[in-house]
Amino acid sequence: MSQRELTILGTSGQVPTRYRNHNGYLLKWDKQGFLFDPGEGIQRQMIYANVSTSAITKIFITHFHGDHCLGLAGLSQRISLDKVAHPIEIYYPVSGQEFYERLRKSTIFHDVAHIVDCPVSQEGVIFEDEQFVITAKQLSHSVDTFGYRIQEKDGRTMLPNKLAEYNVKGPSIGALQRDGYLEVDGKRIAVEDVSVLRRGQSMAFVMDTRVCQAAADLAENVDLLVCEATYLKQHSVEAKDRGHLTAEQAATIAKNANVRKVVLSHFSQRYPHTDLILQEAKSVFDHVHVAKDCEKIPMPKRQK
């Protein structure tokens, strides 16, 4: 059975608080584990949230401010210590290559992990296989910053009654899915004859940005948007100056982009509680969730 859920490993902005760790978000998507912005303290947060390094298959870093990447130093070593067998790809802005290399080799350790460096130099598709298309867009922050979108390709759900009607069974089902058609008893069977369209799901990660078109483009029609909401609207001038969003602005992006659910995070330490953040966002958009450290949030159910 597939499992698609977001584990929140940290929700703080630049300064952690007693109850909020630096950033960290793991999206478990069937056999994939997409880790976004591993901040300082990520290893302990993973233990609290019952997440293992072997669950990670790709790491995405939006930019090289410390609260979004300092955890990579320890995590790199932990991946080797745990002897994670599969390759792990790390995507990051190419302009931060120097910082990336420092984090990856910050101290002496026995490096046996299969880490694949994937520097992002421009907007567009950064990964594609038979299941996913992953794109990056440049956001509007004080340093070079990318947001990411994961788009599952459309597929098809096979209908057992139709397969039986056309006498398609066993390995022939796989061949039909792969090739799109099959000859059975002299009759050509198309995959559309025995299946229905299954819409691909999508997720966007927008962290540390002012309001910009790239944020809207990444969020367009996604099932799940993880978005920063560093400030309340009373501090909107400071938000713009420092390259951040208010809760109202984040909710407006989600509403205008037809997002199904938005998860807000990256809160300034000046707000000890998030009640006002939720209230401000909810005044704009109903489908808002304010993240808490170590909680698990299911992906919205697939739309038909």
PDB file of C-alpha atoms in Angstrom:
ATOM      1  CA  MET A   1       0.000   0.000   0.000  1.00  0.00           C
ATOM      2  CA  SER A   2       1.388   3.409  -0.930  1.00  0.00           C
ATOM      3  CA  GLN A   3       2.165   5.964   1.752  1.00  0.00           C
ATOM      4  CA  ARG A   4       2.278   9.650   0.985  1.00  0.00           C
ATOM      5  CA  GLU A   5       2.776  11.975   3.931  1.00  0.00           C
ATOM      6  CA  LEU A   6       4.784  14.987   5.015  1.00  0.00           C
ATOM      7  CA  THR A   7       6.823  14.808   8.221  1.00  0.00           C
ATOM      8  CA  ILE A   8       7.620  18.181   9.754  1.00  0.00           C
ATOM      9  CA  LEU A   9      11.115  18.164  11.245  1.00  0.00           C
ATOM     10  CA  GLY A  10      11.363  21.856  12.071  1.00  0.00           C
ATOM     11  CA  THR A  11       9.304  25.032  11.714  1.00  0.00           C
ATOM     12  CA  SER A  12      11.512  27.865  12.961  1.00  0.00           C
ATOM     13  CA  GLY A  13      12.967  30.738  11.015  1.00  0.00           C
ATOM     14  CA  GLN A  14      16.508  31.964  11.530  1.00  0.00           C
ATOM     15  CA  VAL A  15      16.522  31.377  15.290  1.00  0.00           C
ATOM     16  CA  PRO A  16      15.176  28.151  16.814  1.00  0.00           C
ATOM     17  CA  THR A  17      12.939  28.368  19.865  1.00  0.00           C
ATOM     18  CA  ARG A  18      12.213  26.111  22.815  1.00  0.00           C
ATOM     19  CA  TYR A  19       9.527  24.351  20.789  1.00  0.00           C
ATOM     20  CA  ARG A  20      10.562  24.933  17.175  1.00  0.00           C
ATOM     21  CA  ASN A  21      13.676  23.512  15.548  1.00  0.00           C
ATOM     22  CA  HIS A  22      15.349  24.838  12.430  1.00  0.00           C
ATOM     23  CA  ASN A  23      13.833  23.725   9.123  1.00  0.00           C
ATOM     24  CA  GLY A  24      13.375  20.186   7.866  1.00  0.00           C
ATOM     25  CA  TYR A  25      10.577  18.550   5.863  1.00  0.00           C
ATOM     26  CA  LEU A  26      10.452  14.954   4.657  1.00  0.00           C
ATOM     27  CA  LEU A  27       7.857  14.067   2.032  1.00  0.00           C
ATOM     28  CA  LYS A  28       7.426  10.309   1.888  1.00  0.00           C
ATOM     29  CA  TRP A  29       6.054   9.375  -1.519  1.00  0.00           C
ATOM     30  CA  ASP A  30       5.704   5.605  -1.917  1.00  0.00           C
ATOM     31  CA  LYS A  31       9.316   4.382  -2.157  1.00  0.00           C
ATOM     32  CA  GLN A  32      10.747   7.898  -2.423  1.00  0.00           C
ATOM     33  CA  GLY A  33      11.769  10.183   0.431  1.00  0.00           C
ATOM     34  CA  PHE A  34      12.197  13.856  -0.491  1.00  0.00           C
ATOM     35  CA  LEU A  35      13.981  15.847   2.241  1.00  0.00           C
ATOM     36  CA  PHE A  36      13.796  19.636   2.013  1.00  0.00           C
ATOM     37  CA  ASP A  37      16.100  22.172   3.723  1.00  0.00           C
ATOM     38  CA  PRO A  38      17.808  20.154   6.471  1.00  0.00           C
ATOM     39  CA  GLY A  39      18.603  22.737   9.143  1.00  0.00           C
ATOM     40  CA  GLU A  40      20.677  22.426  12.293  1.00  0.00           C
ATOM     41  CA  GLY A  41      19.480  19.679  14.643  1.00  0.00           C
ATOM     42  CA  ILE A  42      17.917  17.618  11.856  1.00  0.00           C
ATOM     43  CA  GLN A  43      19.295  14.307  13.180  1.00  0.00           C
ATOM     44  CA  ARG A  44      17.604  14.626  16.577  1.00  0.00           C
ATOM     45  CA  GLN A  45      14.380  15.717  14.945  1.00  0.00           C
ATOM     46  CA  MET A  46      14.473  12.645  12.719  1.00  0.00           C
ATOM     47  CA  ILE A  47      14.807  10.458  15.821  1.00  0.00           C
ATOM     48  CA  TYR A  48      11.864  12.178  17.519  1.00  0.00           C
ATOM     49  CA  ALA A  49       9.765  11.787  14.361  1.00  0.00           C
ATOM     50  CA  ASN A  50      10.866   8.166  13.801  1.00  0.00           C
ATOM     51  CA  VAL A  51      12.506   8.893  10.449  1.00  0.00           C
ATOM     52  CA  SER A  52      15.587   6.968   9.313  1.00  0.00           C
ATOM     53  CA  THR A  53      18.300   8.095   6.904  1.00  0.00           C
ATOM     54  CA  SER A  54      17.461   5.136   4.676  1.00  0.00           C
ATOM     55  CA  ALA A  55      14.076   6.768   3.978  1.00  0.00           C
ATOM     56  CA  ILE A  56      15.803   9.633   2.146  1.00  0.00           C
ATOM     57  CA  THR A  57      16.318   9.340  -1.619  1.00  0.00           C
ATOM     58  CA  LYS A  58      16.637  13.015  -2.612  1.00  0.00           C
ATOM     59  CA  ILE A  59      17.609  16.167  -0.718  1.00  0.00           C
ATOM     60  CA  PHE A  60      16.590  19.658  -1.879  1.00  0.00           C
ATOM     61  CA  ILE A  61      18.253  22.813  -0.556  1.00  0.00           C
ATOM     62  CA  THR A  62      16.562  26.078  -1.435  1.00  0.00           C
ATOM     63  CA  HIS A  63      19.496  28.318  -0.444  1.00  0.00           C
ATOM     64  CA  PHE A  64      22.542  28.479   1.792  1.00  0.00           C
ATOM     65  CA  HIS A  65      21.336  30.429   4.801  1.00  0.00           C
ATOM     66  CA  GLY A  66      22.219  28.319   7.826  1.00  0.00           C
ATOM     67  CA  ASP A  67      18.691  27.520   9.001  1.00  0.00           C
ATOM     68  CA  HIS A  68      18.099  25.743   5.679  1.00  0.00           C
ATOM     69  CA  CYS A  69      21.315  23.759   5.275  1.00  0.00           C
ATOM     70  CA  LEU A  70      23.537  23.454   8.374  1.00  0.00           C
ATOM     71  CA  GLY A  71      22.072  20.034   9.150  1.00  0.00           C
ATOM     72  CA  LEU A  72      23.563  18.696   5.914  1.00  0.00           C
ATOM     73  CA  ALA A  73      26.996  18.454   7.571  1.00  0.00           C
ATOM     74  CA  GLY A  74      25.934  15.956  10.205  1.00  0.00           C
ATOM     75  CA  LEU A  75      23.412  14.260   7.952  1.00  0.00           C
ATOM     76  CA  SER A  76      26.101  13.552   5.338  1.00  0.00           C
ATOM     77  CA  GLN A  77      28.147  11.743   7.952  1.00  0.00           C
ATOM     78  CA  ARG A  78      25.140   9.918   9.369  1.00  0.00           C
ATOM     79  CA  ILE A  79      24.210   8.568   5.937  1.00  0.00           C
ATOM     80  CA  SER A  80      27.659   6.997   5.706  1.00  0.00           C
ATOM     81  CA  LEU A  81      27.568   5.758   9.295  1.00  0.00           C
ATOM     82  CA  ASP A  82      24.218   4.069   8.633  1.00  0.00           C
ATOM     83  CA  LYS A  83      25.599   2.609   5.391  1.00  0.00           C
ATOM     84  CA  VAL A  84      22.603   3.696   3.331  1.00  0.00           C
ATOM     85  CA  ALA A  85      22.814   1.450   0.291  1.00  0.00           C
ATOM     86  CA  HIS A  86      21.007   3.492  -2.355  1.00  0.00           C
ATOM     87  CA  PRO A  87      22.225   6.692  -4.056  1.00  0.00           C
ATOM     88  CA  ILE A  88      21.000   9.996  -2.618  1.00  0.00           C
ATOM     89  CA  GLU A  89      20.781  12.979  -4.945  1.00  0.00           C
ATOM     90  CA  ILE A  90      21.289  16.463  -3.490  1.00  0.00           C
ATOM     91  CA  TYR A  91      19.885  19.463  -5.381  1.00  0.00           C
ATOM     92  CA  TYR A  92      21.128  22.953  -4.490  1.00  0.00           C
ATOM     93  CA  PRO A  93      21.849  26.349  -6.108  1.00  0.00           C
ATOM     94  CA  VAL A  94      25.120  26.108  -8.041  1.00  0.00           C
ATOM     95  CA  SER A  95      26.078  29.567  -6.782  1.00  0.00           C
ATOM     96  CA  GLY A  96      26.494  27.978  -3.343  1.00  0.00           C
ATOM     97  CA  GLN A  97      28.899  25.260  -4.502  1.00  0.00           C
ATOM     98  CA  GLU A  98      31.580  26.430  -2.050  1.00  0.00           C
ATOM     99  CA  PHE A  99      29.203  26.189   0.911  1.00  0.00           C
ATOM    100  CA  TYR A 100      27.874  22.830  -0.266  1.00  0.00           C
ATOM    101  CA  GLU A 101      31.367  21.346  -0.375  1.00  0.00           C
ATOM    102  CA  ARG A 102      32.157  22.698   3.083  1.00  0.00           C
ATOM    103  CA  LEU A 103      29.033  21.116   4.519  1.00  0.00           C
ATOM    104  CA  ARG A 104      29.591  17.775   2.820  1.00  0.00           C
ATOM    105  CA  LYS A 105      33.184  17.507   4.073  1.00  0.00           C
ATOM    106  CA  SER A 106      33.072  19.617   7.221  1.00  0.00           C
ATOM    107  CA  THR A 107      35.015  17.164   9.396  1.00  0.00           C
ATOM    108  CA  ILE A 108      36.895  13.872   9.178  1.00  0.00           C
ATOM    109  CA  PHE A 109      34.688  10.833   8.583  1.00  0.00           C
ATOM    110  CA  HIS A 110      34.656   7.599   6.615  1.00  0.00           C
ATOM    111  CA  ASP A 111      32.658   8.628   3.567  1.00  0.00           C
ATOM    112  CA  VAL A 112      31.129   5.513   2.012  1.00  0.00           C
ATOM    113  CA  ALA A 113      27.780   6.957   0.937  1.00  0.00           C
ATOM    114  CA  HIS A 114      26.762   7.238  -2.690  1.00  0.00           C
ATOM    115  CA  ILE A 115      25.950  10.960  -2.844  1.00  0.00           C
ATOM    116  CA  VAL A 116      25.083  12.441  -6.235  1.00  0.00           C
ATOM    117  CA  ASP A 117      25.748  16.178  -6.513  1.00  0.00           C
ATOM    118  CA  CYS A 118      22.999  17.907  -8.525  1.00  0.00           C
ATOM    119  CA  PRO A 119      23.744  21.643  -8.687  1.00  0.00           C
ATOM    120  CA  VAL A 120      20.878  23.739 -10.069  1.00  0.00           C
ATOM    121  CA  SER A 121      22.057  26.499 -12.383  1.00  0.00           C
ATOM    122  CA  GLN A 122      18.815  27.628 -13.994  1.00  0.00           C
ATOM    123  CA  GLU A 123      15.064  27.310 -13.875  1.00  0.00           C
ATOM    124  CA  GLY A 124      13.327  24.354 -15.465  1.00  0.00           C
ATOM    125  CA  VAL A 125      13.214  20.591 -15.215  1.00  0.00           C
ATOM    126  CA  ILE A 126      15.955  19.244 -12.930  1.00  0.00           C
ATOM    127  CA  PHE A 127      14.815  15.602 -12.836  1.00  0.00           C
ATOM    128  CA  GLU A 128      12.502  13.354 -14.819  1.00  0.00           C
ATOM    129  CA  ASP A 129      11.800   9.642 -14.888  1.00  0.00           C
ATOM    130  CA  GLU A 130       8.785   7.466 -15.677  1.00  0.00           C
ATOM    131  CA  GLN A 131       6.989   8.632 -12.504  1.00  0.00           C
ATOM    132  CA  PHE A 132       8.005  12.238 -11.734  1.00  0.00           C
ATOM    133  CA  VAL A 133       8.928  15.580 -13.234  1.00  0.00           C
ATOM    134  CA  ILE A 134      10.729  17.854 -10.774  1.00  0.00           C
ATOM    135  CA  THR A 135      11.174  21.522 -11.615  1.00  0.00           C
ATOM    136  CA  ALA A 136      12.955  24.449  -9.978  1.00  0.00           C
ATOM    137  CA  LYS A 137      12.180  28.164 -10.134  1.00  0.00           C
ATOM    138  CA  GLN A 138      14.153  31.082  -8.763  1.00  0.00           C
ATOM    139  CA  LEU A 139      12.471  32.864  -5.881  1.00  0.00           C
ATOM    140  CA  SER A 140      12.881  36.448  -4.632  1.00  0.00           C
ATOM    141  CA  HIS A 141      15.039  36.349  -1.509  1.00  0.00           C
ATOM    142  CA  SER A 142      18.166  38.147  -0.342  1.00  0.00           C
ATOM    143  CA  VAL A 143      20.396  35.389  -1.776  1.00  0.00           C
ATOM    144  CA  ASP A 144      20.151  32.931  -4.679  1.00  0.00           C
ATOM    145  CA  THR A 145      17.128  30.746  -3.818  1.00  0.00           C
ATOM    146  CA  PHE A 146      15.183  28.070  -5.657  1.00  0.00           C
ATOM    147  CA  GLY A 147      11.732  26.671  -4.992  1.00  0.00           C
ATOM    148  CA  TYR A 148      10.840  23.156  -6.117  1.00  0.00           C
ATOM    149  CA  ARG A 149       7.803  21.388  -7.541  1.00  0.00           C
ATOM    150  CA  ILE A 150       7.277  17.623  -7.705  1.00  0.00           C
ATOM    151  CA  GLN A 151       4.731  16.547 -10.303  1.00  0.00           C
ATOM    152  CA  GLU A 152       3.668  12.938 -10.633  1.00  0.00           C
ATOM    153  CA  LYS A 153       2.862  11.913 -14.190  1.00  0.00           C
ATOM    154  CA  ASP A 154      -0.649  10.771 -14.998  1.00  0.00           C
ATOM    155  CA  GLY A 155      -1.157   7.023 -14.991  1.00  0.00           C
ATOM    156  CA  ARG A 156      -3.972   4.555 -15.387  1.00  0.00           C
ATOM    157  CA  THR A 157      -5.913   2.385 -12.949  1.00  0.00           C
ATOM    158  CA  MET A 158      -6.646  -1.042 -14.336  1.00  0.00           C
ATOM    159  CA  LEU A 159     -10.237  -2.303 -14.005  1.00  0.00           C
ATOM    160  CA  PRO A 160     -10.389  -6.012 -12.991  1.00  0.00           C
ATOM    161  CA  ASN A 161     -13.826  -6.551 -14.520  1.00  0.00           C
ATOM    162  CA  LYS A 162     -12.678  -5.141 -17.861  1.00  0.00           C
ATOM    163  CA  LEU A 163      -9.464  -7.180 -17.790  1.00  0.00           C
ATOM    164  CA  ALA A 164     -11.536 -10.314 -17.239  1.00  0.00           C
ATOM    165  CA  GLU A 165     -13.969  -9.329 -19.993  1.00  0.00           C
ATOM    166  CA  TYR A 166     -11.119  -9.033 -22.508  1.00  0.00           C
ATOM    167  CA  ASN A 167      -9.259 -12.094 -21.094  1.00  0.00           C
ATOM    168  CA  VAL A 168      -6.176 -10.055 -20.193  1.00  0.00           C
ATOM    169  CA  LYS A 169      -4.267 -11.589 -17.277  1.00  0.00           C
ATOM    170  CA  GLY A 170      -0.842 -12.351 -15.821  1.00  0.00           C
ATOM    171  CA  PRO A 171       2.187 -10.851 -17.574  1.00  0.00           C
ATOM    172  CA  SER A 172      -0.074  -9.563 -20.343  1.00  0.00           C
ATOM    173  CA  ILE A 173      -1.340  -6.845 -17.990  1.00  0.00           C
ATOM    174  CA  GLY A 174       2.174  -5.451 -17.592  1.00  0.00           C
ATOM    175  CA  ALA A 175       2.769  -5.612 -21.323  1.00  0.00           C
ATOM    176  CA  LEU A 176      -0.490  -3.744 -21.951  1.00  0.00           C
ATOM    177  CA  GLN A 177       0.471  -1.022 -19.470  1.00  0.00           C
ATOM    178  CA  ARG A 178       3.920  -0.705 -20.982  1.00  0.00           C
ATOM    179  CA  ASP A 179       3.017  -0.768 -24.681  1.00  0.00           C
ATOM    180  CA  GLY A 180      -0.461   0.721 -24.599  1.00  0.00           C
ATOM    181  CA  TYR A 181      -2.056  -2.093 -26.605  1.00  0.00           C
ATOM    182  CA  LEU A 182      -2.189  -5.883 -26.813  1.00  0.00           C
ATOM    183  CA  GLU A 183      -3.355  -8.554 -29.242  1.00  0.00           C
ATOM    184  CA  VAL A 184      -5.701 -11.060 -27.555  1.00  0.00           C
ATOM    185  CA  ASP A 185      -7.390 -13.821 -29.554  1.00  0.00           C
ATOM    186  CA  GLY A 186      -6.818 -11.831 -32.714  1.00  0.00           C
ATOM    187  CA  LYS A 187      -8.360  -8.687 -31.268  1.00  0.00           C
ATOM    188  CA  ARG A 188      -6.445  -5.484 -30.509  1.00  0.00           C
ATOM    189  CA  ILE A 189      -7.023  -4.291 -26.937  1.00  0.00           C
ATOM    190  CA  ALA A 190      -6.061  -0.723 -26.023  1.00  0.00           C
ATOM    191  CA  VAL A 191      -5.122   0.172 -22.469  1.00  0.00           C
ATOM    192  CA  GLU A 192      -7.990   2.678 -22.459  1.00  0.00           C
ATOM    193  CA  ASP A 193     -10.401  -0.255 -22.917  1.00  0.00           C
ATOM    194  CA  VAL A 194      -9.531  -1.769 -19.536  1.00  0.00           C
ATOM    195  CA  SER A 195      -8.546   1.209 -17.384  1.00  0.00           C
ATOM    196  CA  VAL A 196      -9.373   4.738 -16.289  1.00  0.00           C
ATOM    197  CA  LEU A 197      -7.128   7.783 -16.091  1.00  0.00           C
ATOM    198  CA  ARG A 198      -5.330   8.312 -12.768  1.00  0.00           C
ATOM    199  CA  ARG A 199      -4.336  11.944 -12.277  1.00  0.00           C
ATOM    200  CA  GLY A 200      -0.842  12.523 -10.977  1.00  0.00           C
ATOM    201  CA  GLN A 201      -0.421  14.254  -7.629  1.00  0.00           C
ATOM    202  CA  SER A 202       1.783  17.281  -6.997  1.00  0.00           C
ATOM    203  CA  MET A 203       3.638  19.141  -4.254  1.00  0.00           C
ATOM    204  CA  ALA A 204       5.467  22.483  -4.183  1.00  0.00           C
ATOM    205  CA  PHE A 205       8.044  23.792  -1.714  1.00  0.00           C
ATOM    206  CA  VAL A 206       8.300  27.583  -1.474  1.00  0.00           C
ATOM    207  CA  MET A 207      10.616  28.813   1.247  1.00  0.00           C
ATOM    208  CA  ASP A 208      12.215  32.211   1.907  1.00  0.00           C
ATOM    209  CA  THR A 209      10.801  34.514  -0.728  1.00  0.00           C
ATOM    210  CA  ARG A 210       8.915  37.729  -1.265  1.00  0.00           C
ATOM    211  CA  VAL A 211       5.708  37.628  -3.290  1.00  0.00           C
ATOM    212  CA  CYS A 212       6.802  36.757  -6.831  1.00  0.00           C
ATOM    213  CA  GLN A 213       5.550  35.075  -9.988  1.00  0.00           C
ATOM    214  CA  ALA A 214       7.816  32.059  -9.467  1.00  0.00           C
ATOM    215  CA  ALA A 215       6.075  31.234  -6.180  1.00  0.00           C
ATOM    216  CA  ALA A 216       2.697  31.391  -7.921  1.00  0.00           C
ATOM    217  CA  ASP A 217       3.919  29.235 -10.811  1.00  0.00           C
ATOM    218  CA  LEU A 218       5.313  26.557  -8.506  1.00  0.00           C
ATOM    219  CA  ALA A 219       2.082  26.451  -6.504  1.00  0.00           C
ATOM    220  CA  GLU A 220      -0.356  26.367  -9.418  1.00  0.00           C
ATOM    221  CA  ASN A 221      -2.974  23.626  -8.867  1.00  0.00           C
ATOM    222  CA  VAL A 222      -0.787  21.563  -6.516  1.00  0.00           C
ATOM    223  CA  ASP A 223      -2.303  19.153  -4.038  1.00  0.00           C
ATOM    224  CA  LEU A 224       0.088  20.231  -1.281  1.00  0.00           C
ATOM    225  CA  LEU A 225       2.032  23.480  -0.893  1.00  0.00           C
ATOM    226  CA  VAL A 226       4.625  23.899   1.846  1.00  0.00           C
ATOM    227  CA  CYS A 227       5.154  27.622   2.174  1.00  0.00           C
ATOM    228  CA  GLU A 228       6.932  30.016   4.472  1.00  0.00           C
ATOM    229  CA  ALA A 229       4.912  32.447   6.582  1.00  0.00           C
ATOM    230  CA  THR A 230       7.659  34.127   8.545  1.00  0.00           C
ATOM    231  CA  TYR A 231       5.735  37.260   9.580  1.00  0.00           C
ATOM    232  CA  LEU A 232       2.310  38.608  10.399  1.00  0.00           C
ATOM    233  CA  LYS A 233       0.961  41.361   8.125  1.00  0.00           C
ATOM    234  CA  GLN A 234       1.729  44.024  10.744  1.00  0.00           C
ATOM    235  CA  HIS A 235       5.380  43.372   9.899  1.00  0.00           C
ATOM    236  CA  SER A 236       4.907  43.310   6.108  1.00  0.00           C
ATOM    237  CA  VAL A 237       7.489  46.035   5.454  1.00  0.00           C
ATOM    238  CA  GLU A 238      10.124  44.049   7.313  1.00  0.00           C
ATOM    239  CA  ALA A 239       9.030  40.906   5.466  1.00  0.00           C
ATOM    240  CA  LYS A 240       9.586  42.539   2.087  1.00  0.00           C
ATOM    241  CA  ASP A 241      12.914  44.061   3.122  1.00  0.00           C
ATOM    242  CA  ARG A 242      14.220  40.687   4.309  1.00  0.00           C
ATOM    243  CA  GLY A 243      12.788  38.627   1.462  1.00  0.00           C
ATOM    244  CA  HIS A 244       9.945  36.850   3.250  1.00  0.00           C
ATOM    245  CA  LEU A 245       6.178  36.375   3.243  1.00  0.00           C
ATOM    246  CA  THR A 246       3.485  37.199   5.742  1.00  0.00           C
ATOM    247  CA  ALA A 247       0.848  34.618   6.610  1.00  0.00           C
ATOM    248  CA  GLU A 248      -1.689  36.633   4.612  1.00  0.00           C
ATOM    249  CA  GLN A 249       0.560  36.703   1.553  1.00  0.00           C
ATOM    250  CA  ALA A 250       1.259  32.959   1.738  1.00  0.00           C
ATOM    251  CA  ALA A 251      -2.454  32.196   1.992  1.00  0.00           C
ATOM    252  CA  THR A 252      -3.177  34.536  -0.934  1.00  0.00           C
ATOM    253  CA  ILE A 253      -0.623  32.718  -3.090  1.00  0.00           C
ATOM    254  CA  ALA A 254      -2.292  29.412  -2.213  1.00  0.00           C
ATOM    255  CA  LYS A 255      -5.789  30.726  -2.922  1.00  0.00           C
ATOM    256  CA  ASN A 256      -4.918  32.327  -6.248  1.00  0.00           C
ATOM    257  CA  ALA A 257      -2.989  29.245  -7.364  1.00  0.00           C
ATOM    258  CA  ASN A 258      -5.925  26.917  -6.630  1.00  0.00           C
ATOM    259  CA  VAL A 259      -3.902  24.915  -4.101  1.00  0.00           C
ATOM    260  CA  ARG A 260      -5.779  22.113  -2.385  1.00  0.00           C
ATOM    261  CA  LYS A 261      -3.907  22.407   0.937  1.00  0.00           C
ATOM    262  CA  VAL A 262      -1.198  24.762   2.169  1.00  0.00           C
ATOM    263  CA  VAL A 263       1.101  23.980   5.106  1.00  0.00           C
ATOM    264  CA  LEU A 264       2.658  27.095   6.632  1.00  0.00           C
ATOM    265  CA  SER A 265       6.047  27.058   8.371  1.00  0.00           C
ATOM    266  CA  HIS A 266       9.305  29.005   8.988  1.00  0.00           C
ATOM    267  CA  PHE A 267       7.969  31.240  11.747  1.00  0.00           C
ATOM    268  CA  SER A 268       9.896  34.139  13.256  1.00  0.00           C
ATOM    269  CA  GLN A 269      11.018  33.651  16.859  1.00  0.00           C
ATOM    270  CA  ARG A 270       9.131  36.836  17.786  1.00  0.00           C
ATOM    271  CA  TYR A 271       5.904  34.807  17.676  1.00  0.00           C
ATOM    272  CA  PRO A 272       5.938  32.288  20.558  1.00  0.00           C
ATOM    273  CA  HIS A 273       2.573  30.928  19.415  1.00  0.00           C
ATOM    274  CA  THR A 274       1.084  30.433  15.947  1.00  0.00           C
ATOM    275  CA  ASP A 275      -2.578  31.202  16.694  1.00  0.00           C
ATOM    276  CA  LEU A 276      -2.433  34.614  15.026  1.00  0.00           C
ATOM    277  CA  ILE A 277      -0.604  33.167  12.008  1.00  0.00           C
ATOM    278  CA  LEU A 278      -3.409  30.656  11.494  1.00  0.00           C
ATOM    279  CA  GLN A 279      -6.076  33.311  12.053  1.00  0.00           C
ATOM    280  CA  GLU A 280      -4.500  35.672   9.523  1.00  0.00           C
ATOM    281  CA  ALA A 281      -4.094  32.957   6.882  1.00  0.00           C
ATOM    282  CA  LYS A 282      -7.600  31.573   7.456  1.00  0.00           C
ATOM    283  CA  SER A 283      -9.084  35.007   6.798  1.00  0.00           C
ATOM    284  CA  VAL A 284      -7.913  34.557   3.193  1.00  0.00           C
ATOM    285  CA  PHE A 285      -7.962  30.800   2.504  1.00  0.00           C
ATOM    286  CA  ASP A 286      -9.778  27.936   4.209  1.00  0.00           C
ATOM    287  CA  HIS A 287      -7.436  25.044   3.467  1.00  0.00           C
ATOM    288  CA  VAL A 288      -4.577  26.120   5.724  1.00  0.00           C
ATOM    289  CA  HIS A 289      -2.551  24.071   8.175  1.00  0.00           C
ATOM    290  CA  VAL A 290       0.037  25.619  10.506  1.00  0.00           C
ATOM    291  CA  ALA A 291       2.868  23.134  10.931  1.00  0.00           C
ATOM    292  CA  LYS A 292       4.171  21.825  14.257  1.00  0.00           C
ATOM    293  CA  ASP A 293       7.498  20.090  14.803  1.00  0.00           C
ATOM    294  CA  CYS A 294       7.436  16.299  14.401  1.00  0.00           C
ATOM    295  CA  GLU A 295       3.850  16.025  13.177  1.00  0.00           C
ATOM    296  CA  LYS A 296       2.876  13.987  10.132  1.00  0.00           C
ATOM    297  CA  ILE A 297       0.511  15.430   7.540  1.00  0.00           C
ATOM    298  CA  PRO A 298      -1.059  13.127   4.941  1.00  0.00           C
ATOM    299  CA  MET A 299      -1.029  14.114   1.306  1.00  0.00           C
ATOM    300  CA  PRO A 300      -4.547  15.103   0.176  1.00  0.00           C
ATOM    301  CA  LYS A 301      -6.342  12.189  -1.446  1.00  0.00           C
ATOM    302  CA  ARG A 302      -5.966  11.878  -5.177  1.00  0.00           C
ATOM    303  CA  GLN A 303      -8.465  13.823  -7.247  1.00  0.00           C
ATOM    304  CA  LYS A 304     -10.464  11.815  -9.759  1.00  0.00           C
TER     305      LYS A 304
END
